[in-house]
């Protein structure tokens, strides 16, 4: 239903119009899904159902949040005290970025190198154009699996964090060891090997933890249980990497 509505709208209406009216369009779509069985904890909307995407992820039709974004928002708003912090957010989802822009942070800087997400900056994560110790919190979700020189990226994340600062990191994970092979370089081959055309590896939790430790971080991984009400996936892992 959601995809049908979206494709009908896409076919009928010019993109600029859709962008300008996205909020109105989402509100209309969300009416169709209104209910009380589920609740998106990002936008607070009650839903009869989430929208199930191709890979099984549950999307909120109102704000567009995915399970990992809803979990992230829960962590930031319920489990951590982020008020007053200087925050750097890589490739931010619109739903979580919207909430953080309203939050009483000391500073909120968004960055996206590829220009896929609406962001303030376009930093190269392997050479971040910011001074040492600039941020208290960095959110780096689903970025490192795109970066060939991930050791340089981790060093940079560590460098721009203040001592005691925290970097929240997530990527797709596999069991066992990290799977990477620099000779796999075409989009089609990367899709087949790593699950997405622009991914250069698949981490394991242990493998990424090890690399982050080598970059100087103290690392704890938390794997969360599912939550029916909020449409959170079970088995989702977030790495909390702290600058000692
Ligand atoms: Zn929502």
XYZ file of N, CA and C and ligand atoms in Angstrom:
733
model
N 0.822 -1.202 0.000
C 0.000 0.000 0.000
C 0.860 1.258 0.000
N 1.841 1.311 0.929
C 2.712 2.471 1.040
C 3.502 2.655 -0.252
N 4.082 1.540 -0.736
C 4.878 1.632 -1.962
C 4.017 2.026 -3.148
N 2.790 1.493 -3.191
C 1.863 1.857 -4.263
C 1.597 3.355 -4.254
N 1.266 3.859 -3.066
C 0.978 5.299 -2.939
C 2.179 6.119 -3.359
N 3.361 5.646 -2.929
C 4.575 6.375 -3.221
C 4.847 6.384 -4.725
N 4.668 5.222 -5.367
C 4.972 5.188 -6.793
C 3.918 5.927 -7.600
N 2.665 5.885 -7.163
C 1.635 6.687 -7.844
C 2.012 8.164 -7.752
N 2.374 8.590 -6.555
C 2.741 10.000 -6.362
C 3.957 10.342 -7.210
N 4.942 9.433 -7.247
C 6.160 9.694 -8.020
C 5.869 9.829 -9.502
N 4.937 8.990 -9.996
C 4.617 9.028 -11.413
C 3.827 10.270 -11.793
N 2.997 10.700 -10.878
C 2.104 11.807 -11.207
C 2.705 13.186 -10.961
N 3.576 13.255 -9.972
C 3.978 14.583 -9.502
C 5.472 14.821 -9.705
N 5.838 16.047 -10.035
C 7.260 16.354 -10.179
C 7.991 16.244 -8.842
N 9.262 15.853 -8.895
C 10.044 15.606 -7.677
C 10.082 16.838 -6.767
N 10.262 18.013 -7.369
C 10.359 19.231 -6.553
C 9.087 19.441 -5.743
N 7.944 19.137 -6.376
C 6.667 19.277 -5.675
C 6.603 18.287 -4.513
N 7.025 17.053 -4.792
C 6.987 16.024 -3.746
C 7.877 16.417 -2.568
N 9.069 16.911 -2.882
C 10.003 17.327 -1.826
C 9.377 18.434 -0.983
N 8.821 19.427 -1.663
C 8.255 20.577 -0.962
C 7.049 20.159 -0.123
N 6.376 19.095 -0.542
C 5.147 18.678 0.149
C 5.292 17.342 0.865
N 6.544 16.946 1.107
C 6.784 15.630 1.700
C 6.049 15.468 3.027
N 6.130 16.517 3.840
C 5.500 16.472 5.154
C 3.987 16.214 5.007
N 3.355 16.941 4.081
C 1.913 16.786 3.873
C 1.602 15.380 3.347
N 2.433 14.916 2.422
C 2.255 13.590 1.832
C 2.385 12.497 2.904
N 3.416 12.643 3.738
C 3.616 11.649 4.805
C 2.433 11.636 5.777
N 1.899 12.815 6.055
C 0.779 12.894 6.993
C -0.439 12.161 6.408
N -0.636 12.361 5.104
C -1.735 11.688 4.419
C -1.566 10.172 4.448
N -0.347 9.729 4.118
C -0.069 8.291 4.108
C -0.259 7.705 5.501
N 0.235 8.455 6.512
C 0.159 7.952 7.880
C -1.285 7.770 8.338
N -2.196 8.577 7.805
C -3.618 8.430 8.155
C -4.104 7.027 7.832
N -3.645 6.524 6.697
C -4.017 5.181 6.241
C -3.523 4.114 7.227
N -2.438 4.444 7.932
C -1.820 3.478 8.842
C -2.129 3.780 10.312
N -2.999 4.746 10.545
C -3.266 5.154 11.928
C -3.801 3.986 12.751
N -3.373 3.888 13.980
C -3.832 2.799 14.846
C -3.136 2.860 16.186
N -3.294 1.792 16.962
C -2.680 1.806 18.289
C -1.909 0.520 18.586
N -1.722 -0.327 17.553
C -0.995 -1.580 17.774
C 0.497 -1.322 17.949
N 1.002 -0.353 17.177
C 2.424 -0.035 17.218
C 2.588 1.458 17.458
N 3.783 1.817 17.861
C 4.050 3.239 18.065
C 5.481 3.558 17.667
N 5.616 4.520 16.765
C 6.956 4.976 16.387
C 7.465 5.887 17.494
N 8.604 5.518 18.086
C 9.109 6.330 19.204
C 9.873 7.567 18.735
N 10.073 7.717 17.413
C 10.714 8.945 16.921
C 9.674 10.046 16.763
N 8.615 9.764 16.008
C 7.617 10.818 15.754
C 6.400 10.698 16.679
N 6.325 9.582 17.441
C 5.243 9.423 18.406
C 3.912 8.990 17.797
N 3.920 8.610 16.503
C 2.673 8.248 15.833
C 2.226 6.830 16.189
N 0.934 6.674 16.500
C 0.345 5.354 16.704
C -0.002 4.750 15.348
N 0.297 3.463 15.177
C 0.144 2.833 13.863
C -0.595 1.496 13.969
N -1.383 1.192 12.941
C -1.986 -0.137 12.878
C -0.943 -1.149 12.410
N -0.001 -0.681 11.624
C 1.113 -1.518 11.187
C 2.239 -0.629 10.691
N 3.474 -1.119 10.769
C 4.575 -0.451 10.091
C 4.550 -0.884 8.633
N 5.299 -0.199 7.788
C 5.452 -0.610 6.391
C 6.622 -1.579 6.312
N 6.360 -2.785 5.790
C 7.442 -3.770 5.698
C 8.181 -3.573 4.380
N 9.470 -3.251 4.461
C 10.272 -3.049 3.255
C 10.788 -4.385 2.733
N 11.377 -4.332 1.529
C 11.820 -5.567 0.863
C 12.684 -6.465 1.742
N 13.650 -5.859 2.463
C 14.550 -6.674 3.284
C 13.966 -7.017 4.650
N 12.701 -6.637 4.856
C 12.044 -6.996 6.108
C 12.063 -5.894 7.152
N 12.786 -4.799 6.869
C 12.819 -3.690 7.812
C 11.445 -3.023 7.913
N 11.109 -2.579 9.110
C 9.809 -1.941 9.327
C 9.962 -0.422 9.349
N 9.332 0.216 8.372
C 9.449 1.661 8.207
C 8.226 2.368 8.782
N 8.464 3.502 9.459
C 7.334 4.316 9.922
C 6.845 5.169 8.758
N 5.566 5.022 8.385
C 5.064 5.792 7.243
C 4.950 7.279 7.535
N 4.980 7.638 8.804
C 4.827 9.058 9.162
C 6.146 9.819 9.032
N 7.220 9.270 9.650
C 8.488 10.020 9.653
C 9.575 9.340 8.831
N 9.305 8.137 8.355
C 10.286 7.443 7.516
C 11.386 6.755 8.309
N 11.244 6.662 9.632
C 12.309 6.037 10.421
C 12.358 4.536 10.178
N 13.579 4.002 10.234
C 13.811 2.555 10.182
C 14.063 2.058 11.604
N 14.042 0.731 11.811
C 14.267 0.220 13.173
C 15.544 0.755 13.811
N 16.623 0.789 13.055
C 17.886 1.236 13.669
C 17.823 2.710 14.071
N 17.073 3.528 13.324
C 16.915 4.937 13.678
C 16.062 5.092 14.926
N 15.012 4.246 15.023
C 14.153 4.326 16.221
C 14.929 3.880 17.457
N 15.759 2.828 17.281
C 16.608 2.370 18.403
C 17.597 3.468 18.787
N 18.220 4.060 17.784
C 19.199 5.124 18.046
C 18.542 6.268 18.815
N 17.346 6.632 18.382
C 16.674 7.738 19.072
C 16.344 7.356 20.510
N 15.971 6.117 20.729
C 15.721 5.642 22.087
C 16.988 5.765 22.930
N 18.114 5.318 22.367
C 19.392 5.379 23.088
C 19.719 6.834 23.438
N 19.566 7.728 22.448
C 19.943 9.129 22.652
C 18.995 9.855 23.609
N 17.707 9.512 23.544
C 16.737 10.285 24.322
C 16.404 9.643 25.665
N 16.592 8.321 25.776
C 16.184 7.629 27.014
C 17.361 7.041 27.792
N 18.397 6.597 27.084
C 19.468 5.885 27.786
C 20.687 6.755 28.065
N 20.840 7.834 27.289
C 22.015 8.690 27.469
C 21.560 10.103 27.803
N 22.479 10.871 28.348
C 22.203 12.309 28.552
C 23.024 13.067 27.514
N 22.356 13.510 26.464
C 23.106 14.175 25.386
C 22.888 15.692 25.379
N 22.046 16.171 26.279
C 21.816 17.628 26.324
C 23.132 18.346 26.606
N 23.376 19.419 25.878
C 24.574 20.228 26.105
C 25.824 19.705 25.423
N 25.706 18.596 24.693
C 26.890 18.037 24.039
C 27.090 18.621 22.641
N 28.341 18.546 22.187
C 28.668 18.881 20.795
C 28.653 17.580 20.010
N 27.767 17.513 19.030
C 27.497 16.234 18.353
C 27.824 16.329 16.866
N 28.515 15.326 16.372
C 28.770 15.183 14.928
C 28.041 13.931 14.450
N 27.224 14.084 13.415
C 26.382 12.972 12.951
C 26.672 12.691 11.478
N 27.209 11.500 11.197
C 27.495 11.101 9.818
C 26.245 10.526 9.147
N 26.031 10.886 7.905
C 24.944 10.339 7.071
C 23.644 10.188 7.869
N 23.142 11.288 8.399
C 22.008 11.187 9.328
C 20.690 10.895 8.619
N 19.894 10.009 9.186
C 18.537 9.818 8.673
C 17.740 11.076 9.020
N 16.818 11.440 8.128
C 16.080 12.693 8.296
C 15.281 12.691 9.596
N 14.717 11.522 9.957
C 13.849 11.474 11.128
C 14.634 11.762 12.412
N 15.784 11.102 12.598
C 16.568 11.307 13.818
C 17.224 12.685 13.801
N 17.714 13.113 12.637
C 18.328 14.443 12.546
C 17.309 15.523 12.909
N 16.064 15.323 12.475
C 15.015 16.294 12.793
C 14.827 16.420 14.303
N 14.855 15.284 15.000
C 14.697 15.323 16.458
C 15.908 15.993 17.115
N 17.110 15.660 16.618
C 18.311 16.213 17.248
C 18.431 17.720 17.011
N 17.911 18.185 15.875
C 17.955 19.631 15.611
C 17.092 20.390 16.629
N 16.054 19.731 17.123
C 15.176 20.383 18.120
C 15.714 20.220 19.542
N 16.695 19.343 19.719
C 17.164 18.975 21.059
C 18.116 20.047 21.601
N 18.172 20.246 22.908
C 19.078 21.276 23.444
C 20.539 20.818 23.475
N 21.111 20.626 22.297
C 22.533 20.276 22.196
C 23.345 21.564 22.172
N 24.624 21.469 22.550
C 25.494 22.653 22.436
C 25.744 22.929 20.961
N 25.849 21.853 20.180
C 26.077 21.995 18.752
C 25.692 20.691 18.055
N 25.157 20.825 16.864
C 24.789 19.629 16.106
C 25.247 19.814 14.660
N 26.259 19.048 14.273
C 26.824 19.148 12.926
C 26.526 17.851 12.190
N 25.897 17.977 11.022
C 25.634 16.781 10.215
C 26.572 16.785 9.015
N 26.972 15.612 8.582
C 27.881 15.514 7.444
C 27.552 14.304 6.589
N 27.676 14.507 5.302
C 27.453 13.401 4.370
C 28.332 13.596 3.141
N 29.242 12.660 2.943
C 30.250 12.794 1.890
C 29.638 12.626 0.505
N 28.686 11.723 0.397
C 28.137 11.384 -0.924
C 26.984 12.304 -1.336
N 26.494 13.112 -0.417
C 25.374 13.986 -0.747
C 24.036 13.264 -0.823
N 23.970 12.057 -0.233
C 22.712 11.293 -0.228
C 21.726 11.819 0.812
N 22.298 12.350 1.894
C 21.471 12.816 3.003
C 21.582 14.331 3.095
N 20.555 14.976 3.605
C 20.625 16.416 3.810
C 21.561 16.671 4.984
N 22.660 17.376 4.734
C 23.654 17.572 5.796
C 24.338 18.923 5.641
N 24.914 19.414 6.786
C 25.587 20.718 6.789
C 26.938 20.658 6.096
N 27.644 19.536 6.265
C 29.034 19.437 5.804
C 29.196 18.213 4.916
N 30.348 18.165 4.287
C 30.645 17.020 3.433
C 32.060 16.525 3.739
N 32.260 16.099 4.978
C 33.598 15.695 5.416
C 33.998 14.341 4.850
N 35.268 14.258 4.497
C 35.890 12.980 4.185
C 36.241 12.359 5.538
N 35.650 11.234 5.839
C 35.835 10.648 7.187
C 37.289 10.219 7.436
N 38.081 10.087 6.368
C 39.489 9.721 6.564
C 40.366 10.966 6.746
N 39.777 12.164 6.641
C 40.512 13.420 6.842
C 39.487 14.480 7.239
N 38.965 14.368 8.469
C 37.855 15.241 8.902
C 38.385 16.655 9.140
N 37.750 17.617 8.486
C 38.233 18.993 8.534
C 37.757 19.689 9.815
N 38.217 19.191 10.933
C 37.861 19.739 12.246
C 39.063 19.564 13.170
N 39.207 20.458 14.157
C 40.341 20.322 15.083
C 40.196 19.129 16.031
N 41.304 18.775 16.661
C 41.325 17.675 17.634
C 40.332 17.963 18.767
N 39.719 16.908 19.258
C 38.903 17.028 20.474
C 37.669 17.904 20.341
N 37.157 18.038 19.123
C 36.098 19.020 18.850
C 34.714 18.567 19.337
N 34.459 17.238 19.347
C 33.090 16.753 19.621
C 33.031 15.858 20.869
N 31.870 15.880 21.512
C 31.637 14.995 22.672
C 31.022 13.672 22.238
N 30.264 13.741 21.143
C 29.540 12.541 20.696
C 29.551 12.501 19.167
N 29.875 11.334 18.630
C 29.807 11.143 17.177
C 28.872 9.968 16.907
N 27.987 10.165 15.947
C 27.110 9.069 15.518
C 27.572 8.657 14.121
N 27.999 7.417 14.021
C 28.585 6.936 12.766
C 27.931 5.597 12.398
N 26.726 5.691 11.853
C 25.934 4.499 11.533
C 26.025 4.200 10.038
N 26.346 2.972 9.737
C 26.326 2.490 8.349
C 27.186 3.360 7.423
N 28.401 3.619 7.888
C 29.368 4.414 7.118
C 30.654 3.622 6.885
N 31.207 3.017 7.938
C 32.539 2.417 7.827
C 32.622 1.298 6.786
N 31.510 0.618 6.549
C 31.540 -0.478 5.551
C 31.673 0.050 4.124
N 31.616 1.399 3.969
C 31.798 2.021 2.649
C 33.239 2.504 2.439
N 34.053 2.483 3.502
C 35.335 3.202 3.469
C 36.508 2.229 3.280
N 37.211 2.313 2.142
C 38.337 1.391 1.926
C 39.375 1.473 3.055
N 39.812 2.697 3.416
C 40.821 2.834 4.473
C 40.118 3.099 5.799
N 39.533 2.053 6.346
C 38.746 2.255 7.575
C 39.627 2.546 8.781
N 40.906 2.135 8.733
C 41.806 2.451 9.852
C 41.987 3.964 9.948
N 42.139 4.618 8.791
C 42.279 6.087 8.781
C 41.004 6.733 9.313
N 39.849 6.193 8.927
C 38.575 6.745 9.404
C 38.475 6.632 10.926
N 38.838 5.478 11.464
C 38.741 5.279 12.919
C 39.702 6.206 13.665
N 40.903 6.409 13.094
C 41.861 7.346 13.716
C 41.292 8.757 13.741
N 40.617 9.133 12.661
C 40.030 10.468 12.583
C 38.861 10.625 13.563
N 38.012 9.615 13.658
C 36.917 9.662 14.631
C 37.490 9.856 16.036
N 38.563 9.128 16.309
C 39.216 9.215 17.613
C 39.821 10.597 17.823
N 40.440 11.129 16.809
C 41.113 12.435 16.916
C 40.132 13.574 17.206
N 38.997 13.595 16.497
C 38.087 14.747 16.666
C 37.189 14.614 17.900
N 37.248 13.469 18.573
C 36.510 13.305 19.833
C 37.296 13.925 20.984
N 36.551 14.548 21.916
C 37.175 15.014 23.157
C 37.499 13.797 24.032
N 38.505 13.894 24.908
C 38.760 12.794 25.836
C 37.487 12.463 26.624
N 37.179 11.178 26.734
C 35.938 10.765 27.401
C 34.731 10.794 26.472
N 34.934 11.287 25.249
C 33.833 11.351 24.274
C 33.480 9.967 23.737
N 32.311 9.912 23.131
C 31.778 8.608 22.725
C 31.392 8.624 21.250
N 31.689 7.514 20.579
C 31.257 7.350 19.188
C 30.322 6.136 19.126
N 29.103 6.353 18.662
C 28.152 5.247 18.477
C 28.306 4.733 17.056
N 28.586 3.451 16.941
C 28.911 2.897 15.625
C 28.044 1.679 15.328
N 27.572 1.662 14.094
C 26.855 0.470 13.636
C 27.160 0.249 12.156
N 27.229 -1.012 11.791
C 27.355 -1.424 10.390
C 26.537 -2.707 10.262
N 26.338 -3.214 9.055
C 25.825 -4.590 8.968
C 26.896 -5.536 9.535
N 26.478 -6.598 10.201
C 27.438 -7.534 10.787
C 27.188 -8.949 10.290
N 28.266 -9.729 10.283
C 28.171 -11.156 9.988
C 28.812 -11.919 11.139
N 28.583 -13.196 11.169
C 29.243 -14.045 12.163
C 30.691 -14.258 11.724
N 31.544 -14.639 12.649
C 32.917 -15.018 12.301
C 33.823 -13.820 12.131
N 34.622 -13.845 11.047
C 35.615 -12.793 10.824
C 35.058 -11.724 9.886
N 35.791 -10.603 9.809
C 35.476 -9.575 8.808
C 35.703 -10.182 7.423
N 34.789 -9.910 6.506
C 34.973 -10.364 5.132
C 35.289 -9.166 4.260
N 36.495 -9.130 3.714
C 36.840 -8.048 2.785
C 37.851 -8.587 1.778
N 37.849 -7.993 0.607
C 38.732 -8.437 -0.462
C 38.833 -7.271 -1.447
N 39.987 -6.600 -1.425
C 40.151 -5.372 -2.225
C 40.047 -5.641 -3.723
N 40.208 -6.912 -4.126
C 40.127 -7.209 -5.563
C 38.669 -7.225 -6.049
N 37.718 -7.261 -5.099
C 36.293 -7.182 -5.469
C 35.961 -5.702 -5.598
N 35.901 -5.203 -6.841
C 35.870 -3.746 -7.016
C 34.721 -3.232 -7.887
N 34.018 -4.115 -8.594
C 32.905 -3.593 -9.396
C 31.636 -3.569 -8.546
N 30.699 -2.731 -8.974
C 29.445 -2.606 -8.232
C 28.732 -3.953 -8.138
N 28.681 -4.682 -9.250
C 27.966 -5.964 -9.269
C 28.644 -6.973 -8.344
N 29.971 -6.997 -8.394
C 30.700 -7.957 -7.547
C 30.573 -7.597 -6.064
N 30.578 -6.301 -5.785
C 30.429 -5.886 -4.378
C 29.026 -6.197 -3.861
N 28.051 -6.016 -4.710
C 26.679 -6.363 -4.314
C 26.602 -7.846 -3.956
N 27.191 -8.675 -4.812
C 27.156 -10.124 -4.579
C 27.946 -10.504 -3.332
N 29.101 -9.874 -3.142
C 29.993 -10.279 -2.045
C 29.598 -9.650 -0.713
N 29.274 -8.347 -0.747
C 29.110 -7.602 0.512
C 27.676 -7.145 0.765
N 26.783 -7.441 -0.176
C 25.368 -7.144 0.061
C 24.912 -5.779 -0.424
N 25.836 -4.940 -0.859
C 25.443 -3.625 -1.407
C 26.534 -3.152 -2.374
N 26.113 -2.443 -3.421
C 27.047 -2.080 -4.502
C 28.207 -1.197 -4.043
N 27.983 -0.424 -2.990
C 29.039 0.483 -2.548
C 29.624 0.097 -1.186
N 29.455 -1.158 -0.796
C 30.124 -1.649 0.412
C 31.445 -2.307 0.017
N 32.444 -2.140 0.885
C 33.743 -2.744 0.580
C 34.111 -3.878 1.542
N 33.249 -4.159 2.499
C 33.488 -5.284 3.410
C 32.216 -5.546 4.212
N 32.212 -6.702 4.903
C 31.195 -6.946 5.942
C 31.953 -7.199 7.239
N 31.700 -6.381 8.239
C 32.354 -6.572 9.538
C 31.687 -7.685 10.322
N 32.453 -8.206 11.271
C 31.841 -8.948 12.374
C 31.946 -8.037 13.592
N 31.128 -8.286 14.597
C 31.180 -7.458 15.807
C 32.580 -7.524 16.416
N 33.126 -8.763 16.518
C 34.449 -8.929 17.130
C 35.525 -8.244 16.284
N 35.411 -8.373 14.960
C 36.419 -7.791 14.071
C 36.430 -6.273 14.132
N 35.243 -5.665 14.133
C 35.181 -4.196 14.187
C 35.622 -3.694 15.565
N 35.216 -4.425 16.599
C 35.650 -4.063 17.959
C 37.162 -4.038 18.046
N 37.793 -5.065 17.466
C 39.246 -5.179 17.477
C 39.900 -3.985 16.758
N 39.366 -3.622 15.602
C 39.948 -2.498 14.848
C 39.778 -1.178 15.612
N 38.628 -1.017 16.241
C 38.396 0.217 17.006
C 39.346 0.285 18.212
N 39.606 -0.857 18.817
C 40.553 -0.876 19.949
C 41.943 -0.488 19.470
N 42.302 -0.976 18.287
C 43.628 -0.622 17.741
C 43.727 0.877 17.465
N 42.581 1.517 17.171
C 42.588 2.964 16.933
C 42.580 3.740 18.253
N 42.558 3.030 19.381
C 42.671 3.690 20.683
C 41.392 3.768 21.491
N 40.298 3.223 20.949
C 39.016 3.302 21.668
C 38.884 2.190 22.712
N 38.118 2.500 23.747
C 37.599 1.468 24.649
C 36.208 1.125 24.094
N 35.920 -0.159 23.863
C 34.706 -0.506 23.105
C 33.811 -1.463 23.887
N 32.528 -1.149 23.914
C 31.539 -2.092 24.440
C 30.454 -2.258 23.378
N 30.066 -3.491 23.141
C 28.989 -3.749 22.184
C 27.730 -4.167 22.926
N 26.601 -3.610 22.535
C 25.331 -4.031 23.132
C 24.445 -4.578 22.023
N 23.959 -5.793 22.229
C 23.022 -6.385 21.270
C 21.641 -6.360 21.902
N 20.686 -5.736 21.207
C 19.373 -5.453 21.779
C 18.351 -6.525 21.414
N 17.412 -6.766 22.308
C 16.309 -7.683 22.000
C 15.294 -6.994 21.091
N 14.405 -7.754 20.456
C 13.376 -7.114 19.625
C 12.370 -6.370 20.507
N 11.662 -5.439 19.916
C 10.572 -4.769 20.618
C 9.416 -4.630 19.643
N 8.363 -5.360 19.925
C 7.201 -5.437 19.048
C 6.566 -4.063 18.851
N 6.327 -3.372 19.955
C 5.590 -2.102 19.917
C 6.278 -1.087 19.007
N 7.602 -0.986 19.131
C 8.336 0.036 18.383
C 8.919 -0.485 17.069
N 8.633 -1.754 16.737
C 9.131 -2.299 15.481
C 10.649 -2.363 15.422
N 11.290 -2.659 16.586
C 12.744 -2.787 16.611
C 13.107 -4.219 16.301
N 14.110 -4.368 15.512
C 14.622 -5.694 15.198
C 15.384 -6.272 16.366
N 15.263 -7.564 16.583
C 16.092 -8.228 17.578
C 17.479 -8.449 17.006
N 18.464 -8.575 17.900
C 19.817 -8.901 17.461
C 20.565 -7.718 16.878
N 20.008 -6.521 17.044
C 20.708 -5.339 16.528
C 21.829 -4.948 17.492
N 23.032 -4.779 16.952
C 24.178 -4.452 17.810
C 24.640 -3.020 17.570
N 24.905 -2.309 18.650
C 25.501 -0.975 18.591
C 26.837 -1.037 19.336
N 27.885 -0.519 18.720
C 29.179 -0.446 19.408
C 29.343 0.937 20.004
N 29.672 0.964 21.291
C 29.919 2.210 22.018
C 31.428 2.331 22.153
N 32.014 3.242 21.363
C 33.475 3.382 21.344
C 33.852 4.674 22.056
N 34.558 4.523 23.177
C 34.872 5.681 24.004
C 36.338 6.068 23.856
N 36.579 7.349 23.760
C 37.973 7.824 23.744
C 38.471 7.899 25.178
N 39.488 7.117 25.481
C 39.954 7.023 26.868
C 40.574 8.326 27.337
Zn 7.717 7.806 12.940
